[in-house]
PDB file of C-alpha atoms in Angstrom:
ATOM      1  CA  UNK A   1     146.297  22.023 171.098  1.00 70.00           C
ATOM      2  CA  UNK A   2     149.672  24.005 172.153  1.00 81.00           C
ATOM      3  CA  UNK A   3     151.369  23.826 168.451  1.00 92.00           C
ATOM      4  CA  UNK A   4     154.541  24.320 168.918  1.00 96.00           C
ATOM      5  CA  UNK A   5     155.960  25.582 172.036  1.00 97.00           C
ATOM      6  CA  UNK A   6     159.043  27.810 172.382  1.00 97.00           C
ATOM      7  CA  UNK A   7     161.190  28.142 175.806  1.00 96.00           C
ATOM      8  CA  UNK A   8     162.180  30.796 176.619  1.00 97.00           C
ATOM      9  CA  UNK A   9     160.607  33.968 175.500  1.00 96.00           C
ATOM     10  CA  UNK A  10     163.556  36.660 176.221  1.00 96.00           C
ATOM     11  CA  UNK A  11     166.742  35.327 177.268  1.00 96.00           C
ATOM     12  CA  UNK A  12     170.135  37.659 177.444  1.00 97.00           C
ATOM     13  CA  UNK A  13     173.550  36.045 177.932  1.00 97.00           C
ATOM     14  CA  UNK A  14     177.688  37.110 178.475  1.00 97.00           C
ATOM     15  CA  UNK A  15     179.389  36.692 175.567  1.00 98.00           C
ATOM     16  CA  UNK A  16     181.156  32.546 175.930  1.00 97.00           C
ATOM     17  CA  UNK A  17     177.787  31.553 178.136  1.00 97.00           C
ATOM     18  CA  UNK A  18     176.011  28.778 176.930  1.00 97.00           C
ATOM     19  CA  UNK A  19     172.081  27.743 176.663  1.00 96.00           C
ATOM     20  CA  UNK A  20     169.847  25.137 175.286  1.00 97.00           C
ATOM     21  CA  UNK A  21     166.575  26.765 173.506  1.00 98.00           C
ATOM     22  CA  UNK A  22     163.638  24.227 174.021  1.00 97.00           C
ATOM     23  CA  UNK A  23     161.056  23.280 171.227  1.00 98.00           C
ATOM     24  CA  UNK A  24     157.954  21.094 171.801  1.00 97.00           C
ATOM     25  CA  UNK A  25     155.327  20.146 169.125  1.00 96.00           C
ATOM     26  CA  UNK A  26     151.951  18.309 169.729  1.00 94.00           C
ATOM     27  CA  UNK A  27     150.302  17.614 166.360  1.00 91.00           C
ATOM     28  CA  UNK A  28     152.470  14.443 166.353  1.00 91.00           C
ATOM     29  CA  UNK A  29     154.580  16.072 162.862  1.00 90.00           C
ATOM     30  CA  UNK A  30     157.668  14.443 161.687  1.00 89.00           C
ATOM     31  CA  UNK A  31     159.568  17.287 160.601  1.00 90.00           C
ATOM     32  CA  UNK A  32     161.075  19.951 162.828  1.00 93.00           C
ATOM     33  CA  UNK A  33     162.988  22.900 162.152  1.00 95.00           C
ATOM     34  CA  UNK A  34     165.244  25.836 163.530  1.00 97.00           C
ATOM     35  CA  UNK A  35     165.794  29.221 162.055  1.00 96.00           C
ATOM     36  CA  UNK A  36     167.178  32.357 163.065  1.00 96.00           C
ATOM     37  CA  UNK A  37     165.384  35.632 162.104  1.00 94.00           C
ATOM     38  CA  UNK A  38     167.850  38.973 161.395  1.00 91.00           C
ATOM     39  CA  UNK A  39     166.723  42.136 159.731  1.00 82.00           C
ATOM     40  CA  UNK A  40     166.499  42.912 156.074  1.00 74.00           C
ATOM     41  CA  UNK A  41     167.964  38.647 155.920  1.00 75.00           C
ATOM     42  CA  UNK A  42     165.017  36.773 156.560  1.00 82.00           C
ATOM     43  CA  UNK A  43     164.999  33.363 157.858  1.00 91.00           C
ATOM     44  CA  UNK A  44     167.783  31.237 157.324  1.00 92.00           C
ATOM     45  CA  UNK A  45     167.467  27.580 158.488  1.00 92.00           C
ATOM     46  CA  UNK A  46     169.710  26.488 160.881  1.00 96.00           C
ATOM     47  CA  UNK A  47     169.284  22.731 161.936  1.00 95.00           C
ATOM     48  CA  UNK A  48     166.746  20.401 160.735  1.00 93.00           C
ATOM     49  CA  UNK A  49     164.943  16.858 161.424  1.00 92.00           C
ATOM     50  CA  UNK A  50     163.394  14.979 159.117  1.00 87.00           C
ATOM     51  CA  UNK A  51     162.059  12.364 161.642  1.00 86.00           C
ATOM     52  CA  UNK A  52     162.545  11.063 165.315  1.00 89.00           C
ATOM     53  CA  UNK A  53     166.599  10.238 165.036  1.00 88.00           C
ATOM     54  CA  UNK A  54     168.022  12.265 162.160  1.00 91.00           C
ATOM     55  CA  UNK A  55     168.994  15.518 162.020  1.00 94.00           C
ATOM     56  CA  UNK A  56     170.755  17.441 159.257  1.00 92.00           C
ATOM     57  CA  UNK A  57     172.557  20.948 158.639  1.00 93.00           C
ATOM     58  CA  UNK A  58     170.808  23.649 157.182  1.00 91.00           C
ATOM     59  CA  UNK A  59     171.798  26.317 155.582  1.00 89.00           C
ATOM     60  CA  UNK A  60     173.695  28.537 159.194  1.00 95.00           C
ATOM     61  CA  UNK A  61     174.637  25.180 161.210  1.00 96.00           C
ATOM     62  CA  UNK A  62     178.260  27.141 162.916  1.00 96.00           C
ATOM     63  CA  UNK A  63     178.038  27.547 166.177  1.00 96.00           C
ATOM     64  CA  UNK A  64     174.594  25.391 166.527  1.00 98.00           C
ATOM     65  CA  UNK A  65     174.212  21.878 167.772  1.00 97.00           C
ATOM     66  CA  UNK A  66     170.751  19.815 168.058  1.00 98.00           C
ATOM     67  CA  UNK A  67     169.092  17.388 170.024  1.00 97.00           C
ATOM     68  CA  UNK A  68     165.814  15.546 168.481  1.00 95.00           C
ATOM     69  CA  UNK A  69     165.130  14.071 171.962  1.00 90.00           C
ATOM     70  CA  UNK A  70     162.109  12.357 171.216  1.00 94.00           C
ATOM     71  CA  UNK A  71     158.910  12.620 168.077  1.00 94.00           C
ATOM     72  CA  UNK A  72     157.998  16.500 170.253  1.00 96.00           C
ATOM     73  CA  UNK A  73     160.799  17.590 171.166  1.00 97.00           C
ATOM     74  CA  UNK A  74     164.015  19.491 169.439  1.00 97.00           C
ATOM     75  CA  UNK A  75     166.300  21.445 171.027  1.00 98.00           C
ATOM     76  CA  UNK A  76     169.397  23.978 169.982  1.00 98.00           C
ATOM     77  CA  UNK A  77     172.126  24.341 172.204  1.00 98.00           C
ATOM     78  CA  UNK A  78     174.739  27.203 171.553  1.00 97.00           C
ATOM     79  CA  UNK A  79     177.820  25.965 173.413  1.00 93.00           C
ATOM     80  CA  UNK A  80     179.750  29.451 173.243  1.00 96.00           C
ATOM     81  CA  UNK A  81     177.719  32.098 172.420  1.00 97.00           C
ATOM     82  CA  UNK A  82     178.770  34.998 170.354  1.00 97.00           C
ATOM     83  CA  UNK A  83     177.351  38.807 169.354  1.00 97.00           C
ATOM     84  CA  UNK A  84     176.922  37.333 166.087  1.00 96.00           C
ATOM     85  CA  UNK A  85     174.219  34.917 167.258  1.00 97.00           C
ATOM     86  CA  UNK A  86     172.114  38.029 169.000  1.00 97.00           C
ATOM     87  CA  UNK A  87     168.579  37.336 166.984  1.00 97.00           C
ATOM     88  CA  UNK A  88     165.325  36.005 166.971  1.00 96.00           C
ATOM     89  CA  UNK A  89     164.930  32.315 166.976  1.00 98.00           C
ATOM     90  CA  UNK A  90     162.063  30.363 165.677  1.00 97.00           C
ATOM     91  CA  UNK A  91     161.271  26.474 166.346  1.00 97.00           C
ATOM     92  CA  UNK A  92     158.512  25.178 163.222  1.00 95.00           C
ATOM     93  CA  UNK A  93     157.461  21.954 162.466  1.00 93.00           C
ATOM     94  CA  UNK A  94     155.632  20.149 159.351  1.00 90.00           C
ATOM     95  CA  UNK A  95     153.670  16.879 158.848  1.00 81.00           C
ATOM     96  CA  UNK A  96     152.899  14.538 156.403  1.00 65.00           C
ATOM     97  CA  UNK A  97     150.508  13.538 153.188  1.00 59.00           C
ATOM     98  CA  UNK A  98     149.240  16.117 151.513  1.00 54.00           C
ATOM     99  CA  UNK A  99     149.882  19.060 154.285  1.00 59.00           C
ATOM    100  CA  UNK A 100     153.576  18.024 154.494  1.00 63.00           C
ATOM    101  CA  UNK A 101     155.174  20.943 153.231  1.00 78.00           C
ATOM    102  CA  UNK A 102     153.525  23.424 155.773  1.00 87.00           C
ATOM    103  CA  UNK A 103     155.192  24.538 158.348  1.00 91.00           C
ATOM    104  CA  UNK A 104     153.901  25.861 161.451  1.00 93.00           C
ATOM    105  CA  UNK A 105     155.750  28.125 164.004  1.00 95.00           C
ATOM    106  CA  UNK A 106     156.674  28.999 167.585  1.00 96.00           C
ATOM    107  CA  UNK A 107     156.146  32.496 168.869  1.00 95.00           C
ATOM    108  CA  UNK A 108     160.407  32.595 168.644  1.00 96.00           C
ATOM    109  CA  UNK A 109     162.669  33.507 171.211  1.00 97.00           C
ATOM    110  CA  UNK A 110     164.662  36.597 171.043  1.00 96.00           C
ATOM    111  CA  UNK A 111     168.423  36.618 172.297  1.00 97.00           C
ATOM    112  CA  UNK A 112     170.570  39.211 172.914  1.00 97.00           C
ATOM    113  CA  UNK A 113     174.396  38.197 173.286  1.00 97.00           C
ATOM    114  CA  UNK A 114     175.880  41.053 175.037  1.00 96.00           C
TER     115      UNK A 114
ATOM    116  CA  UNK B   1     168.829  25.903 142.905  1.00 80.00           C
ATOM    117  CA  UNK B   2     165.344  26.904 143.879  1.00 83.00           C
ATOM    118  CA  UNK B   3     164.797  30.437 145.273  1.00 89.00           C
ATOM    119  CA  UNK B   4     161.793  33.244 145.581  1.00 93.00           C
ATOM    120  CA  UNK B   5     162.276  36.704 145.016  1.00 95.00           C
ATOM    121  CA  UNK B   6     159.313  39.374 146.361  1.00 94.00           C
ATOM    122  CA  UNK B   7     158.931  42.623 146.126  1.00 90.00           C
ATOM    123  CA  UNK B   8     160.903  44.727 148.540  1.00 88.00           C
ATOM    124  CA  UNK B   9     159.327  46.896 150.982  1.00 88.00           C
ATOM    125  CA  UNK B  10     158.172  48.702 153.144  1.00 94.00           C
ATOM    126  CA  UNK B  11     154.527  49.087 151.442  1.00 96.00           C
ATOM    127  CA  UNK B  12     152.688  52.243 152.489  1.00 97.00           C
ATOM    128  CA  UNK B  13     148.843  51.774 151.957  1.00 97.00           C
ATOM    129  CA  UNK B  14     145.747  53.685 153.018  1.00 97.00           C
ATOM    130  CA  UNK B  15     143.251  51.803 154.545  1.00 97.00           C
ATOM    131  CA  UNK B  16     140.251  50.128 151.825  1.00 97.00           C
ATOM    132  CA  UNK B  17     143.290  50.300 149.475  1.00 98.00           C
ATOM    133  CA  UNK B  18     144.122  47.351 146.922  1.00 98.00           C
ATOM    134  CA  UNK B  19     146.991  45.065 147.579  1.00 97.00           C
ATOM    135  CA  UNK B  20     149.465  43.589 145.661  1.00 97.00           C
ATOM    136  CA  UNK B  21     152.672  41.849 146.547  1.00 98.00           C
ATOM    137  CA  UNK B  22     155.101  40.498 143.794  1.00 97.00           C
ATOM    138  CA  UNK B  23     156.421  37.206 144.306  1.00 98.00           C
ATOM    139  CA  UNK B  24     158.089  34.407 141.186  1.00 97.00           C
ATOM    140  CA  UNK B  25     160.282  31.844 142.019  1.00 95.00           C
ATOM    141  CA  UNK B  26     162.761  29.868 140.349  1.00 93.00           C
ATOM    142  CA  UNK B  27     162.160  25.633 140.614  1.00 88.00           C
ATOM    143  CA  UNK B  28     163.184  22.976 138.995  1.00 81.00           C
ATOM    144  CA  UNK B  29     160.112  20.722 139.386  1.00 79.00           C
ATOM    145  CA  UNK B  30     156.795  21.656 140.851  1.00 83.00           C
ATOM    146  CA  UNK B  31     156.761  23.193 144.130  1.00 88.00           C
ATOM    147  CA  UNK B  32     153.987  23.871 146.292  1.00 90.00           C
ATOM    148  CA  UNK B  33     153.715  27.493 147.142  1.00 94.00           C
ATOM    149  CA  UNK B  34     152.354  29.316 150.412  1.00 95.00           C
ATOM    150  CA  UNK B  35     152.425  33.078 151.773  1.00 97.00           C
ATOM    151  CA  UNK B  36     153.128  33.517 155.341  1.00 97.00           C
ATOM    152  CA  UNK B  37     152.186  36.427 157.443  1.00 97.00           C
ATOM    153  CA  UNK B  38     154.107  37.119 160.977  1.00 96.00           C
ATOM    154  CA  UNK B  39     152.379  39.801 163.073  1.00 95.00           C
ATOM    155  CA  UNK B  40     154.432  41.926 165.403  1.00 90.00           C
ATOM    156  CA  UNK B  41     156.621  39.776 167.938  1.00 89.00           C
ATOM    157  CA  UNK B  42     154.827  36.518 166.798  1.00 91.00           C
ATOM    158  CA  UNK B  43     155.852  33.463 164.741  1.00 93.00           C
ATOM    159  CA  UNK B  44     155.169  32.890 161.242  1.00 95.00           C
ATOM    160  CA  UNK B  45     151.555  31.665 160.054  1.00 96.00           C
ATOM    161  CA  UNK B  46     150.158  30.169 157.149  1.00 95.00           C
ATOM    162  CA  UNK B  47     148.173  32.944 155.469  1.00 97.00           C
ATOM    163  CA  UNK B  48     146.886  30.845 152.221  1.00 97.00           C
ATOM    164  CA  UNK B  49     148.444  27.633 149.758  1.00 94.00           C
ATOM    165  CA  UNK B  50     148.153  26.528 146.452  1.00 94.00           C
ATOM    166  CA  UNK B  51     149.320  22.933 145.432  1.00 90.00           C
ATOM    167  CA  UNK B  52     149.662  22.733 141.637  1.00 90.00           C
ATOM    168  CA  UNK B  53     149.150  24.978 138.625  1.00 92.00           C
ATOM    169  CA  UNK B  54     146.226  27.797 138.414  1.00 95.00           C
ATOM    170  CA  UNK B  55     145.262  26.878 142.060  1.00 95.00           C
ATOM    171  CA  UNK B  56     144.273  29.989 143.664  1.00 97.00           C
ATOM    172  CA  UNK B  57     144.782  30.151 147.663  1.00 96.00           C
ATOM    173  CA  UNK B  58     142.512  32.208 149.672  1.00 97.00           C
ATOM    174  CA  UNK B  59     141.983  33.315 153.206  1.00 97.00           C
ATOM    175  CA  UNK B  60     140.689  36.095 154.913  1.00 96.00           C
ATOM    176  CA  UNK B  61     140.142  38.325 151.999  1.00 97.00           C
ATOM    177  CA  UNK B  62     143.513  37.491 150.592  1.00 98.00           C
ATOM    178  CA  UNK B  63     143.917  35.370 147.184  1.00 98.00           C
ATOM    179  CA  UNK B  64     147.019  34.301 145.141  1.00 98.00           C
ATOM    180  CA  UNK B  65     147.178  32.118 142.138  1.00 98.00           C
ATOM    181  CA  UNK B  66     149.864  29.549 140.987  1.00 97.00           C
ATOM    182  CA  UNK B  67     150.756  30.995 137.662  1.00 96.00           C
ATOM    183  CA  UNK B  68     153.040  28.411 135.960  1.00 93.00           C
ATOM    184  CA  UNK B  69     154.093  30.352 132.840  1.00 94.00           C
ATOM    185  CA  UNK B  70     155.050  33.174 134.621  1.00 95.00           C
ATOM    186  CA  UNK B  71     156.742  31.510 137.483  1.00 95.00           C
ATOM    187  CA  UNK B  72     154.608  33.842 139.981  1.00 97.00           C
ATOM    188  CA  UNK B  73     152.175  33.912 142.989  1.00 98.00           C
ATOM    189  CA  UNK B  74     151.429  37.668 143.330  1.00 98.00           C
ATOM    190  CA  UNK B  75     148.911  38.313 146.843  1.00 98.00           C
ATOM    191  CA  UNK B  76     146.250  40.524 146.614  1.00 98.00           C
ATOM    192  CA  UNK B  77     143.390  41.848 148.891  1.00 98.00           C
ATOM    193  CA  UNK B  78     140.747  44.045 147.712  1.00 97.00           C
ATOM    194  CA  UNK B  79     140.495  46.235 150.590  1.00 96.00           C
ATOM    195  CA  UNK B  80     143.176  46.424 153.043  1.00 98.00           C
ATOM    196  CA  UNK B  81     142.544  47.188 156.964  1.00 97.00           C
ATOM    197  CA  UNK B  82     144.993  48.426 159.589  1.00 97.00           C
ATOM    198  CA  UNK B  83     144.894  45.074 160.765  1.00 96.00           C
ATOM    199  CA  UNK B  84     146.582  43.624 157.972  1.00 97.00           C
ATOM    200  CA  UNK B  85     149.341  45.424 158.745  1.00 97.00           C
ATOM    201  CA  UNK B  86     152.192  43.061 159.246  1.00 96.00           C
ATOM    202  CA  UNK B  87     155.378  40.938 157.518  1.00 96.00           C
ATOM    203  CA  UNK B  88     154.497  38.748 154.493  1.00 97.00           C
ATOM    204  CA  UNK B  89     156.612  36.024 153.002  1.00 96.00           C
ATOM    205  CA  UNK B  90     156.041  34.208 149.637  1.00 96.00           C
ATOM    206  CA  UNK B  91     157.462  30.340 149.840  1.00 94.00           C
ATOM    207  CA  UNK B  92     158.132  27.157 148.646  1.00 91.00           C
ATOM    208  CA  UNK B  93     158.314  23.546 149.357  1.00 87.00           C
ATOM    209  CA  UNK B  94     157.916  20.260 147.776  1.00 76.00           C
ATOM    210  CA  UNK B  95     159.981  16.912 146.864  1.00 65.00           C
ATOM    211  CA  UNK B  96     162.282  18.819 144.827  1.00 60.00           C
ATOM    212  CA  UNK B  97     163.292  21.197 147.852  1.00 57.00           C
ATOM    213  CA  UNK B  98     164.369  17.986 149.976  1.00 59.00           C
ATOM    214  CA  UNK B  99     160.543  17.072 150.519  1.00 59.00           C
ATOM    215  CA  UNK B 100     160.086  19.227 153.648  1.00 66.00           C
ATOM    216  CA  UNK B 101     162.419  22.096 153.376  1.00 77.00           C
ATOM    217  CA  UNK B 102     160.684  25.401 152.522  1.00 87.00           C
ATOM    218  CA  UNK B 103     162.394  27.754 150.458  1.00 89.00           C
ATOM    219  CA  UNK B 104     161.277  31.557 151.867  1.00 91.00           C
ATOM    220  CA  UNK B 105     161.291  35.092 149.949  1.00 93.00           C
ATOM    221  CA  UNK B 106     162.774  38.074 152.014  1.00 92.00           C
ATOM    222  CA  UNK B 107     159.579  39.027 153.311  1.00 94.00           C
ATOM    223  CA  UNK B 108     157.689  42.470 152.381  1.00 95.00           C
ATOM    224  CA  UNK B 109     156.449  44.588 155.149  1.00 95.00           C
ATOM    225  CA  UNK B 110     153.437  45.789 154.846  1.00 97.00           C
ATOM    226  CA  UNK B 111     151.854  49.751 156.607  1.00 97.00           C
ATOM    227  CA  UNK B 112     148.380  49.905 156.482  1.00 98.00           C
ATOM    228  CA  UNK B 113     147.056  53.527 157.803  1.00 97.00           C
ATOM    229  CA  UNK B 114     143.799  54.393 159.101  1.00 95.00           C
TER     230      UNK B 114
END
């Protein structure tokens, strides 16, 4: 077992660029998540899916779009990135029954907006 | 709406020293509550849970006990190692949160010195 799987690792872009960070999962969960990690602000949820074919805002959705592409896989796009978007980006994803409300993470991917 | 406060940090400890970090939250039903540890550069893990009233979570040394009347979950280790060193966050989740969104504390860093 992967867990969940974060591409890519590093990845620096122009400010305006855009990119598509890639999330995979293989413990067959329901739920998958984005945040974005900042100093002294801790995570703040970005994007999430419930299930295959919803998705909903969280609590930093500007600037973010997602794709829940299939029961593994969720992706964020930024279409135009910004400074303000430089930070570390984590993927998680949670079951069901009674270990539904943990989460369990990527290794993140850190993004520097130049 | 539901929130957790912890203790702000950095903590400074010696190593073999006791452990505590604060943590009470504010819910309107009732939450399950976790604490998650991220190492340097890594994701978030699952450190320990506790599911209902006067559980007590434990892992690795590490215990925390859902106190109800004191809205609280305080962490403690006996005897801490340099290992140990890392980020810890208090959370929590449950039907009242949206059923899979997690609610997480600022995080409290944590220096353990040899």
């Amino acid at each position: 077992n992967a867990g969940v799987t974060q591409t890519p690792k590093f990845q620096v872009l122009k400010t305006g660029q855009s990119m598509t960070l890639q999330c995979a999962q293989d413990m067959n969960h329901n739920s998958m998540y984005w945040y974005r990690q900042d100093p002294g602000m801790g995570l703040r949820l970005i994007y999430y899916s419930a299930s295959e074919g919803t998705t909903d805002k969280g609590e930093v959705p500007n600037g973010y779009n997602v794709s829940r592409l299939n029961k593994r896989e969720f992706s964020l796009r930024l279409e135009s990135a910004a400074p303000s978007q430089t930070s570390v980006y984590f993927c998680a994803s949670s079951g069901q029954g009674a270990s539904s409300y943990e989460q369990y993470f990527g290794p993140g991917t850190r993004l520097t907006v130049t | 709406g539901d929130s957790v406060t912890q203790m702000e940090g950095p903590v400074t400890l010696s190593e073999e020293a006791f452990l505590t970090i604060n943590c009470t939250y504010t819910a309107t039903g009732y939450p399950s509550l976790f604490w998650y540890v991220q190492y340097p550069g890594e994701g978030l893990q699952l450190l320990l849970k506790a599911t209902k009233a006067d559980d007590k979570g434990s892992n690795k040394g590490f215990e925390a006990t859902y106190r109800k009347e004191t809205t609280s979950f305080h962490l403690e280790k006996g005897s801490v190692q340099v290992s140990d060193s890392a980020v810890y966050f208090c959370a929590l989740s449950g039907i009242d949160t949206g059923g899979f969104k997690t609610i997480f504390g600022a995080g409290t860093r944590l220096f353990v010195k040899a």
